[in-house]
JSON list of C-alpha atoms in Angstrom, two decimals:
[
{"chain": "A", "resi": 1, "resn": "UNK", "atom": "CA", "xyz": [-10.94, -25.97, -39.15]},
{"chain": "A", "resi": 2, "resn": "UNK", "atom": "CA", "xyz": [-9.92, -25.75, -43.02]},
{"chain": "A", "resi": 3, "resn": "UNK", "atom": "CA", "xyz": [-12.43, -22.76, -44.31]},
{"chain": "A", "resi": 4, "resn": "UNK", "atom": "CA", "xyz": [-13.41, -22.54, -48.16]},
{"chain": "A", "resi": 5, "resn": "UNK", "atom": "CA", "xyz": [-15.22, -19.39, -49.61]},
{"chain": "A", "resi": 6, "resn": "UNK", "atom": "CA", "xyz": [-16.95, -19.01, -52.35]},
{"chain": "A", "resi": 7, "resn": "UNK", "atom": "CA", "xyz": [-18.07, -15.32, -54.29]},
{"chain": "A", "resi": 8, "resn": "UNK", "atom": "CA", "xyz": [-20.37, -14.14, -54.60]},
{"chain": "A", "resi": 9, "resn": "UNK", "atom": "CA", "xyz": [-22.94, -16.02, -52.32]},
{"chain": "A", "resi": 10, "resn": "UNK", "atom": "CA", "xyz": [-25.64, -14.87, -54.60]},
{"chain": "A", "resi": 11, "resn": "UNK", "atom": "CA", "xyz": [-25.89, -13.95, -58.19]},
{"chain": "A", "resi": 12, "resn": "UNK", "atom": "CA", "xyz": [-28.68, -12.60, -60.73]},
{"chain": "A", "resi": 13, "resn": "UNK", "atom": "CA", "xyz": [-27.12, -12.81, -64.80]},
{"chain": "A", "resi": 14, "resn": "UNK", "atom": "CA", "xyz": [-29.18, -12.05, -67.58]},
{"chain": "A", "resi": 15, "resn": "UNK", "atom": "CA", "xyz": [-30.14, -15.16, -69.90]},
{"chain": "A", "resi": 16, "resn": "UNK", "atom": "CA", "xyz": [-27.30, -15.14, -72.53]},
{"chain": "A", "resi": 17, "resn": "UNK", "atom": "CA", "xyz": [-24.46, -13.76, -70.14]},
{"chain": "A", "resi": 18, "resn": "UNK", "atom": "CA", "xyz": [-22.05, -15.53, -68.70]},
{"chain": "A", "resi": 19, "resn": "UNK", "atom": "CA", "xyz": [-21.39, -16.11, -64.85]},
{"chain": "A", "resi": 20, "resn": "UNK", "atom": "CA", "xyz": [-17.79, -16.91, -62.91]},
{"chain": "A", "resi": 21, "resn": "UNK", "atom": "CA", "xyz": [-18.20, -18.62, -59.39]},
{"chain": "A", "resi": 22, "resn": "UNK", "atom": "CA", "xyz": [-15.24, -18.57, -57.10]},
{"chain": "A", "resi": 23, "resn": "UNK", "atom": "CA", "xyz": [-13.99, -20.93, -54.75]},
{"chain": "A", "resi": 24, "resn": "UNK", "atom": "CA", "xyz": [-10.85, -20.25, -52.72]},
{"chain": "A", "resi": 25, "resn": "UNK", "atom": "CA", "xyz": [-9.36, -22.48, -49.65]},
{"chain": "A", "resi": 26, "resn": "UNK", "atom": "CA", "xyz": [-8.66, -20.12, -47.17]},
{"chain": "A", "resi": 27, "resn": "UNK", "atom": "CA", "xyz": [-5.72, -21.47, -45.46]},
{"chain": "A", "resi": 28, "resn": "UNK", "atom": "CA", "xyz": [-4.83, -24.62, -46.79]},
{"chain": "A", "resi": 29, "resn": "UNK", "atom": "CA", "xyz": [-3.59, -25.66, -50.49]},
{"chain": "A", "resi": 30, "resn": "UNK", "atom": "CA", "xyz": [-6.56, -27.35, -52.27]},
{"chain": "A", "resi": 31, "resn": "UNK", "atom": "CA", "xyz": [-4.97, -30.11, -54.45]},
{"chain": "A", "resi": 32, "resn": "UNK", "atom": "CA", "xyz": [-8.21, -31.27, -55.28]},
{"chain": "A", "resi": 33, "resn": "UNK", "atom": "CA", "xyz": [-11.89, -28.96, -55.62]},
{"chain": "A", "resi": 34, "resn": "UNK", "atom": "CA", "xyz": [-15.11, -30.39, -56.40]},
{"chain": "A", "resi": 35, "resn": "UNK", "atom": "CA", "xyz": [-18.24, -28.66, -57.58]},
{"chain": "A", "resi": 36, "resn": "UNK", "atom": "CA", "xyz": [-21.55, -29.62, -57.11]},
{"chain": "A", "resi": 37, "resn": "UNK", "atom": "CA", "xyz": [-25.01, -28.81, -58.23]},
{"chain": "A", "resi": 38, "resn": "UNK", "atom": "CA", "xyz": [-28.07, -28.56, -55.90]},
{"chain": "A", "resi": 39, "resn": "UNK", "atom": "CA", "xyz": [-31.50, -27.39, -57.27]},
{"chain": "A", "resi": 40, "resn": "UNK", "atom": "CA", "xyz": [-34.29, -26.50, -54.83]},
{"chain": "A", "resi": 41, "resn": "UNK", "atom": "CA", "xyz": [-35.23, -29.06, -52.44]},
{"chain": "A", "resi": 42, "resn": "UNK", "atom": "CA", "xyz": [-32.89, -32.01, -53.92]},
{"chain": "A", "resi": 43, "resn": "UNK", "atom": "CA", "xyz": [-29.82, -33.29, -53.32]},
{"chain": "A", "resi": 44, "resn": "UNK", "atom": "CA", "xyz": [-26.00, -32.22, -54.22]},
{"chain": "A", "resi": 45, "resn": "UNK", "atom": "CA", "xyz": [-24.91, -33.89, -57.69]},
{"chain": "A", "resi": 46, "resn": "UNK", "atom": "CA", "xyz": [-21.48, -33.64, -58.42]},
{"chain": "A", "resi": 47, "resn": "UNK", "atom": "CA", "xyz": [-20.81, -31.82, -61.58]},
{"chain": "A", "resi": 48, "resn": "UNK", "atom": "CA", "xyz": [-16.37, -31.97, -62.10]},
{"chain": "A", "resi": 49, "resn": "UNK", "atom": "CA", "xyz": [-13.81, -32.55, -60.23]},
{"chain": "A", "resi": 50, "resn": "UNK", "atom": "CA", "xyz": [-10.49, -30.70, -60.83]},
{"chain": "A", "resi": 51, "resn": "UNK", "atom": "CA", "xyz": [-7.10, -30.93, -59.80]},
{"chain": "A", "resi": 52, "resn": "UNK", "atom": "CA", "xyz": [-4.72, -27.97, -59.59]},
{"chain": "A", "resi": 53, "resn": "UNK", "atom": "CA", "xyz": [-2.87, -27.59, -63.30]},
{"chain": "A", "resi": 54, "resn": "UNK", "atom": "CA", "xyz": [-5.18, -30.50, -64.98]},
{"chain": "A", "resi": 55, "resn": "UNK", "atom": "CA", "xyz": [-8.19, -30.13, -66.70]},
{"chain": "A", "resi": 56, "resn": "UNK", "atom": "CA", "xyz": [-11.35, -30.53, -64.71]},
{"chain": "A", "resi": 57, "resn": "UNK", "atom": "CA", "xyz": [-13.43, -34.30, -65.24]},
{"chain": "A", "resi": 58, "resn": "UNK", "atom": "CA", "xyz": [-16.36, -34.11, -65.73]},
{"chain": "A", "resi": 59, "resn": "UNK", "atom": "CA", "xyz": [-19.76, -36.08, -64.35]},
{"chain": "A", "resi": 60, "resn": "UNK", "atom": "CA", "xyz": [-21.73, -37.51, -67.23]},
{"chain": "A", "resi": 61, "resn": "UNK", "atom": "CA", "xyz": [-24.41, -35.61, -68.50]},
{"chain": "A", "resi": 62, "resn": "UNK", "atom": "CA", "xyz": [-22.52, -32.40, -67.98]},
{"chain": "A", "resi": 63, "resn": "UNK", "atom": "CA", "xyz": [-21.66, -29.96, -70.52]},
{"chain": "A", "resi": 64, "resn": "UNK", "atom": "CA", "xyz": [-18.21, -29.29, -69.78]},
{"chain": "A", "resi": 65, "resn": "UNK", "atom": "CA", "xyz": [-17.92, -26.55, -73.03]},
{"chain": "A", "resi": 66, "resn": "UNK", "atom": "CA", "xyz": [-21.27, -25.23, -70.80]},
{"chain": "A", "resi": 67, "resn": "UNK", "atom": "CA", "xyz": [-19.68, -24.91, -67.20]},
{"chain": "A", "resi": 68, "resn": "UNK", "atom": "CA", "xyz": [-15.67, -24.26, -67.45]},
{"chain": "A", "resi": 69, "resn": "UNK", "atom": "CA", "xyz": [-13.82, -24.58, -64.62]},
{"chain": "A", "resi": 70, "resn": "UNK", "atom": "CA", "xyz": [-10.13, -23.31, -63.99]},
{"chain": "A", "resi": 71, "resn": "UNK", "atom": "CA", "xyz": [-8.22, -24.95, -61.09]},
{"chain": "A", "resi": 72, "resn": "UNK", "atom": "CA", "xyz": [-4.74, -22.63, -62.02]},
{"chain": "A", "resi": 73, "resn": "UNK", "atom": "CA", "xyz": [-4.21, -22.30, -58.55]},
{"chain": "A", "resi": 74, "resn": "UNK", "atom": "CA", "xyz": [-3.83, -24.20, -55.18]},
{"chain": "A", "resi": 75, "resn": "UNK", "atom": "CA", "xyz": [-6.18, -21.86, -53.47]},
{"chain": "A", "resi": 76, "resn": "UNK", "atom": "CA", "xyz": [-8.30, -21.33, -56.51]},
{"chain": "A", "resi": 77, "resn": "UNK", "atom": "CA", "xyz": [-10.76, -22.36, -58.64]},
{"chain": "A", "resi": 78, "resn": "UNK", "atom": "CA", "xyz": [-13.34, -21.21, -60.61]},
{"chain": "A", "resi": 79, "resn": "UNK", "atom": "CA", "xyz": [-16.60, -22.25, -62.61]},
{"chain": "A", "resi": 80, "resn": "UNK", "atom": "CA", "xyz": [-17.76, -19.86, -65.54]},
{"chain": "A", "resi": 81, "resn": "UNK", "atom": "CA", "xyz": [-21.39, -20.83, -66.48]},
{"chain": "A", "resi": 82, "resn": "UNK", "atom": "CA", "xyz": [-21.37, -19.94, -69.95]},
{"chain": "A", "resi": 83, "resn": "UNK", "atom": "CA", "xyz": [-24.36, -18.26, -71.93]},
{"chain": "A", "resi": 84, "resn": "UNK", "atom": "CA", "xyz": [-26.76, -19.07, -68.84]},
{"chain": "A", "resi": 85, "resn": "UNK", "atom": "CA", "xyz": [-30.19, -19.69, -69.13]},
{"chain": "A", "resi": 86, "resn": "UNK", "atom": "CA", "xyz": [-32.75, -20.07, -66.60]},
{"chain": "A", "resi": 87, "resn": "UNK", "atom": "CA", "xyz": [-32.38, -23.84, -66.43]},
{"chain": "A", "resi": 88, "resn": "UNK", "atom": "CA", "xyz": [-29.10, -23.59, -65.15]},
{"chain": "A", "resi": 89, "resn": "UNK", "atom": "CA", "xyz": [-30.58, -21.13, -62.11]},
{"chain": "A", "resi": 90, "resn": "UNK", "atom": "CA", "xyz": [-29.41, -23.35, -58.67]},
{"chain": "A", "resi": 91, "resn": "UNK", "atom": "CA", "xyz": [-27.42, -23.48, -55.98]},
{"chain": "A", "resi": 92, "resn": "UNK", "atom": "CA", "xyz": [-23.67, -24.36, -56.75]},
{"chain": "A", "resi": 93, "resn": "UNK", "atom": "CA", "xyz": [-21.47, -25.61, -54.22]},
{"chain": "A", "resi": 94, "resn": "UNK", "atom": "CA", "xyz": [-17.53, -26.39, -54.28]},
{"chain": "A", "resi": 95, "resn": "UNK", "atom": "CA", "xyz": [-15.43, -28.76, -51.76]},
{"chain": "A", "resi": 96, "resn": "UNK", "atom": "CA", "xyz": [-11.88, -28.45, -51.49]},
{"chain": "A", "resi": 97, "resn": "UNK", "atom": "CA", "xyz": [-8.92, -30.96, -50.74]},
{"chain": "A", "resi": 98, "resn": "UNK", "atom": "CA", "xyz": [-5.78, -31.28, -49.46]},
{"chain": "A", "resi": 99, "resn": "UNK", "atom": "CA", "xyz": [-4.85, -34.00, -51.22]},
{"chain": "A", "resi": 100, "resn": "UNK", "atom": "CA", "xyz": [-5.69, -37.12, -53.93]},
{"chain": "A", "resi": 101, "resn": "UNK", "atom": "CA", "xyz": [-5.58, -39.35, -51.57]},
{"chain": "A", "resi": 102, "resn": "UNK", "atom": "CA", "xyz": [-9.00, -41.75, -49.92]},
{"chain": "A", "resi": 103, "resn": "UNK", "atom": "CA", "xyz": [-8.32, -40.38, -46.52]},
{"chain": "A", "resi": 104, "resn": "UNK", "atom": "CA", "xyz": [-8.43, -36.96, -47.07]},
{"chain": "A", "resi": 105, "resn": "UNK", "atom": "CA", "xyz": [-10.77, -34.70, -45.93]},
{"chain": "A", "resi": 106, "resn": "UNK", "atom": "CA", "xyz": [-12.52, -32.04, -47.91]},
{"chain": "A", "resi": 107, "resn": "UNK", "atom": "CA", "xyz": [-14.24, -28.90, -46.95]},
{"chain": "A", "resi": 108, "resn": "UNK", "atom": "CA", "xyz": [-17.28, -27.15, -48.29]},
{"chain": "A", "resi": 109, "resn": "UNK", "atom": "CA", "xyz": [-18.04, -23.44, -49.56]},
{"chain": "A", "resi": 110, "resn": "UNK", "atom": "CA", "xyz": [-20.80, -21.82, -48.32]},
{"chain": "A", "resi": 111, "resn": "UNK", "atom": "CA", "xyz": [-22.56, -21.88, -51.57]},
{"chain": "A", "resi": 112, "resn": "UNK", "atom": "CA", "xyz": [-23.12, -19.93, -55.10]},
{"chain": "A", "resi": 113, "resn": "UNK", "atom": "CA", "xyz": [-27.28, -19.08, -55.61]},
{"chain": "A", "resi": 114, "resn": "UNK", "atom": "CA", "xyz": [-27.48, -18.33, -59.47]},
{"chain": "A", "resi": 115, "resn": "UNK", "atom": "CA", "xyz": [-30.30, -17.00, -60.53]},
{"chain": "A", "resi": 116, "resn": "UNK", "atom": "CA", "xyz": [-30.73, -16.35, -64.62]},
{"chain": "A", "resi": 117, "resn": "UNK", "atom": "CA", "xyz": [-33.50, -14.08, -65.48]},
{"chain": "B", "resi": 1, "resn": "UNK", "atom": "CA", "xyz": [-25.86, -48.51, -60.38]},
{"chain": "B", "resi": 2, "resn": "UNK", "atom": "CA", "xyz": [-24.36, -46.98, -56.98]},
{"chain": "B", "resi": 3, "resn": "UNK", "atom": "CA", "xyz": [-27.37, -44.99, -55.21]},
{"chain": "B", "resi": 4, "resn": "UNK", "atom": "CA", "xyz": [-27.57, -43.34, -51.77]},
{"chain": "B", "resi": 5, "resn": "UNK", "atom": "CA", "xyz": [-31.50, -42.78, -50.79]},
{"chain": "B", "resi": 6, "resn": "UNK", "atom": "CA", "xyz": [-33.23, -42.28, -47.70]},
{"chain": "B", "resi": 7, "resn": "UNK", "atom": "CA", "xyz": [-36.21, -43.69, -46.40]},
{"chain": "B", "resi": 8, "resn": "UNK", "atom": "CA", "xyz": [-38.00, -40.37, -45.26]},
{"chain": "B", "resi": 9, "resn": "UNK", "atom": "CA", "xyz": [-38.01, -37.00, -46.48]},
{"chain": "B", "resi": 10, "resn": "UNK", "atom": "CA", "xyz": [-38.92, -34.92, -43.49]},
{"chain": "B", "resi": 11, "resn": "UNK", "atom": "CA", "xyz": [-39.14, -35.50, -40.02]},
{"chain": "B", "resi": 12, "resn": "UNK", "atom": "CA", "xyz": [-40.61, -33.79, -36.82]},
{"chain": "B", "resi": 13, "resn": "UNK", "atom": "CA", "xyz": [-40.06, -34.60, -33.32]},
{"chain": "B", "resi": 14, "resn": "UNK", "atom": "CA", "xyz": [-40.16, -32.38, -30.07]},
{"chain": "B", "resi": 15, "resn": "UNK", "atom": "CA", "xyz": [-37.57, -30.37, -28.84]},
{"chain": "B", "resi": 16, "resn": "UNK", "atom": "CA", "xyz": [-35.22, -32.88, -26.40]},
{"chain": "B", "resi": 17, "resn": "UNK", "atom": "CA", "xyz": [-36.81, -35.95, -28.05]},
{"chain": "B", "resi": 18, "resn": "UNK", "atom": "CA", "xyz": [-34.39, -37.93, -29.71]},
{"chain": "B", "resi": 19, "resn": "UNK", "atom": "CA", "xyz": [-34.51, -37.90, -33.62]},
{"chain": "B", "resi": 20, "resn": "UNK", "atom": "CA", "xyz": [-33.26, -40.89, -35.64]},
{"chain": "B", "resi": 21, "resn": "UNK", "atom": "CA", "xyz": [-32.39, -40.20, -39.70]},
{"chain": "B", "resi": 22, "resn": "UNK", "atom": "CA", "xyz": [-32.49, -43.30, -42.15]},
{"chain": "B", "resi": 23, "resn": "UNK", "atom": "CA", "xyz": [-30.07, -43.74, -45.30]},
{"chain": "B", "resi": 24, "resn": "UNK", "atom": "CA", "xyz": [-30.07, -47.07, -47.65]},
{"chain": "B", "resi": 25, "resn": "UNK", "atom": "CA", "xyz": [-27.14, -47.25, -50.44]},
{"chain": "B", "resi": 26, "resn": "UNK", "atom": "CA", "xyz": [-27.07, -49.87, -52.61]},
{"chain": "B", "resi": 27, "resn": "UNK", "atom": "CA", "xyz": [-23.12, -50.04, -53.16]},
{"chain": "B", "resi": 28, "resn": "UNK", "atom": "CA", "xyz": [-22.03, -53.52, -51.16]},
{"chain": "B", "resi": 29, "resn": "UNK", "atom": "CA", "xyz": [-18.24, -51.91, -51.98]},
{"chain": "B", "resi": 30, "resn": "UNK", "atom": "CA", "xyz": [-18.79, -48.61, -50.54]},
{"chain": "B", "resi": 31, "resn": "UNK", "atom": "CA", "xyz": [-16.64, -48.44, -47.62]},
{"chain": "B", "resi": 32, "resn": "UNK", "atom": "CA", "xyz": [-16.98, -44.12, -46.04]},
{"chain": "B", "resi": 33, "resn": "UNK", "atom": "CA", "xyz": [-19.71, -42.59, -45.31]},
{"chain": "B", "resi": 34, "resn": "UNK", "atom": "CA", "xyz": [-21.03, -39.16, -43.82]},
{"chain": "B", "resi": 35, "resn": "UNK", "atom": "CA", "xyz": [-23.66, -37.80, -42.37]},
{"chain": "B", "resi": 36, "resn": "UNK", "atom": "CA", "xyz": [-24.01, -33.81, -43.23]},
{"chain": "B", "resi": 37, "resn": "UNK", "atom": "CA", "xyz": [-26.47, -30.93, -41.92]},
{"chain": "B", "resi": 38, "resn": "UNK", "atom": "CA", "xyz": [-26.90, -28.84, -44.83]},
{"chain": "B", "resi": 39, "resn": "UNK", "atom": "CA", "xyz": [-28.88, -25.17, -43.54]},
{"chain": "B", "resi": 40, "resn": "UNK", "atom": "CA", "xyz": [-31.09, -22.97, -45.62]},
{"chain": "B", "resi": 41, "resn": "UNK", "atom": "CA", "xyz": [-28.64, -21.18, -48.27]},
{"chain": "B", "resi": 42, "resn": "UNK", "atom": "CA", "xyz": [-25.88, -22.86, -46.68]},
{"chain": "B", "resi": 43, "resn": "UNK", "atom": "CA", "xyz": [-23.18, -25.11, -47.86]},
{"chain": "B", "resi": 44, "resn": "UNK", "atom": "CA", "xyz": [-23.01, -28.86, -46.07]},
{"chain": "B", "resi": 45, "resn": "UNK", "atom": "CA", "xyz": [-21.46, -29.36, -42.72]},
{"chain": "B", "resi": 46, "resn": "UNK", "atom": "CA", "xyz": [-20.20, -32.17, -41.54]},
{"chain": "B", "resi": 47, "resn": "UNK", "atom": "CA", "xyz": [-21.30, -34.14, -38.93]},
{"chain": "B", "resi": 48, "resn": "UNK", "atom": "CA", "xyz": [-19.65, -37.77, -37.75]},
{"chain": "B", "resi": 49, "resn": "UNK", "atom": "CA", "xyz": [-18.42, -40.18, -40.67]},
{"chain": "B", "resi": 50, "resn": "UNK", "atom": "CA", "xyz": [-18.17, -43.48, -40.14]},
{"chain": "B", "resi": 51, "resn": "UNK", "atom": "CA", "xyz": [-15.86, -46.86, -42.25]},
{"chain": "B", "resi": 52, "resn": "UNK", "atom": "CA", "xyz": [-17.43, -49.94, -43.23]},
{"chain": "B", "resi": 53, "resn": "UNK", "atom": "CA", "xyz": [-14.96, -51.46, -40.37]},
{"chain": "B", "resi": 54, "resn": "UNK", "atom": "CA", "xyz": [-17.02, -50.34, -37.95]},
{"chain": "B", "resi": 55, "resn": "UNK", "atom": "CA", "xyz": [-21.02, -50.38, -37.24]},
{"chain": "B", "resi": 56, "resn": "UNK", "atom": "CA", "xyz": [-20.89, -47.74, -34.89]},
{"chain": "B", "resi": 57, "resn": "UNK", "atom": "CA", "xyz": [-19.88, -44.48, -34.05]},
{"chain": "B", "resi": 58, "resn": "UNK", "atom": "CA", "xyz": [-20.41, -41.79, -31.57]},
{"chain": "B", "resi": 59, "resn": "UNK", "atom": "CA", "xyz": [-19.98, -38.18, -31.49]},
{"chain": "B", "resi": 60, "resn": "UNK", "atom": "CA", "xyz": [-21.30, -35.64, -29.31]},
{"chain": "B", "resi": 61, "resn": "UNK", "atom": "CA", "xyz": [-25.02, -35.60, -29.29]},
{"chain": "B", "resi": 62, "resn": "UNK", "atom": "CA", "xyz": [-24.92, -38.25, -32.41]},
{"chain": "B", "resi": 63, "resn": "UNK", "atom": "CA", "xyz": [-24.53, -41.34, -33.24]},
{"chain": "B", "resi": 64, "resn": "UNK", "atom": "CA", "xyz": [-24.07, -42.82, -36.89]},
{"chain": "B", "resi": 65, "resn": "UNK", "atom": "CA", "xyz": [-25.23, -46.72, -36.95]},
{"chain": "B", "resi": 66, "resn": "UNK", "atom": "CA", "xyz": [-24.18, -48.57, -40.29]},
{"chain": "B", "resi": 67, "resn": "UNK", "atom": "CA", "xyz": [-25.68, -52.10, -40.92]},
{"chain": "B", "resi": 68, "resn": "UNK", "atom": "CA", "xyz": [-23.38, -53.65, -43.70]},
{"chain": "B", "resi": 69, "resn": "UNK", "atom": "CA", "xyz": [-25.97, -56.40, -44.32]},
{"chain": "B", "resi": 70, "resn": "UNK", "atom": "CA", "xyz": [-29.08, -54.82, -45.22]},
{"chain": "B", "resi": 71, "resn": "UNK", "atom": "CA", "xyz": [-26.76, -51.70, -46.71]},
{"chain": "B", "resi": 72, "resn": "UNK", "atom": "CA", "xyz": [-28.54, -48.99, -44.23]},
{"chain": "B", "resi": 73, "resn": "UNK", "atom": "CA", "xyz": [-27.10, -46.83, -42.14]},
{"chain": "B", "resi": 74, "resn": "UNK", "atom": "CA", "xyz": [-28.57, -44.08, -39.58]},
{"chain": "B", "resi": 75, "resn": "UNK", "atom": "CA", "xyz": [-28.02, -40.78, -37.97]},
{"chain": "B", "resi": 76, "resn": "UNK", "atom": "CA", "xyz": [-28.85, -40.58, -34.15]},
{"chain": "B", "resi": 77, "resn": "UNK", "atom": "CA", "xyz": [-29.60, -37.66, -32.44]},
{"chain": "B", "resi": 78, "resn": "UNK", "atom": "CA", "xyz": [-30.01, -36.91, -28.85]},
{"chain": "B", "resi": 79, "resn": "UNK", "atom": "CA", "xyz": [-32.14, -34.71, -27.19]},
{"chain": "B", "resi": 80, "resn": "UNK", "atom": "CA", "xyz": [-32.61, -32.83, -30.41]},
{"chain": "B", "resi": 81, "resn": "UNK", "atom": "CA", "xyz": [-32.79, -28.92, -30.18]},
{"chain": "B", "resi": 82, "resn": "UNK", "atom": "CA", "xyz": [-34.31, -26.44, -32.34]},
{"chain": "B", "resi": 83, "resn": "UNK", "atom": "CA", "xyz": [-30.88, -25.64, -33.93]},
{"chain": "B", "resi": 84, "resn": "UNK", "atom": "CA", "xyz": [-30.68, -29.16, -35.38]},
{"chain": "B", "resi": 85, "resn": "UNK", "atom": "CA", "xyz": [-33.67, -28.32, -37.60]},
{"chain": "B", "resi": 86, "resn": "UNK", "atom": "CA", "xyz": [-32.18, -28.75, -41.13]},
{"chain": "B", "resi": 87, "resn": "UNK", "atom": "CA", "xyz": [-31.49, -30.72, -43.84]},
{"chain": "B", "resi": 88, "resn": "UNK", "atom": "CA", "xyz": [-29.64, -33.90, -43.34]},
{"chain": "B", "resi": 89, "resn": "UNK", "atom": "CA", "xyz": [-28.20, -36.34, -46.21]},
{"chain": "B", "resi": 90, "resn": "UNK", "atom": "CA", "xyz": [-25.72, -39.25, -45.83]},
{"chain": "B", "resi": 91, "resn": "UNK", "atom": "CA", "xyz": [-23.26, -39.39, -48.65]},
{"chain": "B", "resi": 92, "resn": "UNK", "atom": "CA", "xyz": [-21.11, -42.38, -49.84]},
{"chain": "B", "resi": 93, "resn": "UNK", "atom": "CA", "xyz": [-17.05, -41.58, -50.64]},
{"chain": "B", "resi": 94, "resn": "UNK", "atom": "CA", "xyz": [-17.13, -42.99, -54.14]},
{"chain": "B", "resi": 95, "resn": "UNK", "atom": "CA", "xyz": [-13.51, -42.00, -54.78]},
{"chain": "B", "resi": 96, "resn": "UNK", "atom": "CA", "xyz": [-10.09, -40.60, -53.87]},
{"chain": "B", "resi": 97, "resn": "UNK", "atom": "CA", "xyz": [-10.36, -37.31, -51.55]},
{"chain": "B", "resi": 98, "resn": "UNK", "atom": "CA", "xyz": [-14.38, -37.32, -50.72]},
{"chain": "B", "resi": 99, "resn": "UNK", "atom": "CA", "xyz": [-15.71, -37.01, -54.49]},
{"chain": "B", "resi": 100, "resn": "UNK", "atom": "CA", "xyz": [-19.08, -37.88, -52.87]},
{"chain": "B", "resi": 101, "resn": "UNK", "atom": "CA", "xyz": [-22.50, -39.47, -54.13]},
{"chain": "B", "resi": 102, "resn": "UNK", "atom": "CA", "xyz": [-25.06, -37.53, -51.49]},
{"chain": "B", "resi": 103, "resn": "UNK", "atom": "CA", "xyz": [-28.30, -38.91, -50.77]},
{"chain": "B", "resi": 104, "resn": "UNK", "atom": "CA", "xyz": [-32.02, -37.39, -51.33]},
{"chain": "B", "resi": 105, "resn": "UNK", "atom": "CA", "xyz": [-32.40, -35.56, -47.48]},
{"chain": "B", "resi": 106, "resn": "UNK", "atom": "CA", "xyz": [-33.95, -35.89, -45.14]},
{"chain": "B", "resi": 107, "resn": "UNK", "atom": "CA", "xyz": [-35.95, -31.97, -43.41]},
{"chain": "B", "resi": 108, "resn": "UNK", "atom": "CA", "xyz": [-35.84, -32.34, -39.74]},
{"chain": "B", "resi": 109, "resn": "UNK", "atom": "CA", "xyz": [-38.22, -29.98, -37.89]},
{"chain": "B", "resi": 110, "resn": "UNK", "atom": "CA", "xyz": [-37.75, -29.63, -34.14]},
{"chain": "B", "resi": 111, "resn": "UNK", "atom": "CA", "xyz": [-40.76, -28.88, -32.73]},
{"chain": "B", "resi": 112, "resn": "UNK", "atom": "CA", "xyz": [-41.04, -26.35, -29.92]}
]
């Protein structure tokens, strides 16, 4: 099957710093990459979705000047939490697609664990 | 507005009983779903999906059951082991290429 990583699997920033998340489709060309948000014992909320070479849309509610993400890249894309703060300590998680279209299957990363101290 | 919820938050049953995992929506137009076994410090994996053409599906081990009237729609699973203990959530495809809307989860506990 379609394999996505993500890097690192866990991270501990400093409150203030900023933090880059990876996601990379392993052996397929992601057209599409989601990223999601999952604090501890809730659900996934989708944060963005971005398409390779267009800027990333945004979920309401999220601070897209906060978390930047770069899709530059069909294998690639990132999300840069920007001057972190223990609030924004979770679990990210990307998914990765083929393609735009309904039918199209997308695969998830293993997971980011951000921890802002 | 579009919700996916499920009825219980955790579940135990005993090893080779069969476990059954509840999801309401509240989306009449929502036409994919999935069920997914999320792990501890793990990303989602999928499990069986299922289209509003259909009200059943079966995979190995599981079945998905989707009742289009009362919005609801269940995961099935057979003489559960203790590797199925996780974290299960249905999620709704609310757009092009699975930008999904998960539901709250549902801990399953297999009991030895």
């Amino acid at each position: 099957g379609a394999v996505v990583s993500q890097h690192p699997s866990r991270v501990i920033c400093k409150s203030g710093t900023s933090v880059k998340i990876e996601c990379r489709s392993l052996d397929f060309q992601a057209t599409t990459m989601f990223w999601y948000r999952q604090f501890p014992k809730q659900s996934l909320m989708l944060m963005a979705t971005s398409n390779e070479g267009s800027k990333a849309t945004y979920e309401q509610g999220v601070e897209k000047d906060k978390f930047l993400i770069n899709h530059a890249s069909l294998t690639l894309s990132t999300l840069t939490v920007t001057s972190a703060h223990p609030e924004d300590s979770s679990f990210y998680i990307c998914s990765a697609s083929s393609g735009t279209g309904r039918n199209t299957e997308a695969f998830f990363g293993q997971g980011t664990r951000l921890t802002v101290v | 507005g579009e919700s996916v919820g499920l009825h219980l938050p955790t579940l135990s049953v005993q090893e080779g009983d069969n476990s059954i995992i509840n999801c309401a929506y509240s989306n009449s137009a929502s036409d994919y779903f999935i069920w997914y076994k999320q792990e501890s410090g793990k990303g989602p994996q999928f499990i069986i999906d299922i289209r509003s053409n259909m009200d059943k599906r079966q995979g190995q081990r599981v079945t998905v059951l989707l009742n289009k009237t009362v919005k609801h729609l269940s995961l099935q699973i057979a003489a559960t082991q203790p590797g199925d203990s996780a974290v299960y959530f249905c999620a709704e495809n609310r757009g092009s290429a699975r930008q999904l809307t998960f539901g709250s989860g549902t801990q399953l506990t297999v009991l030895p």
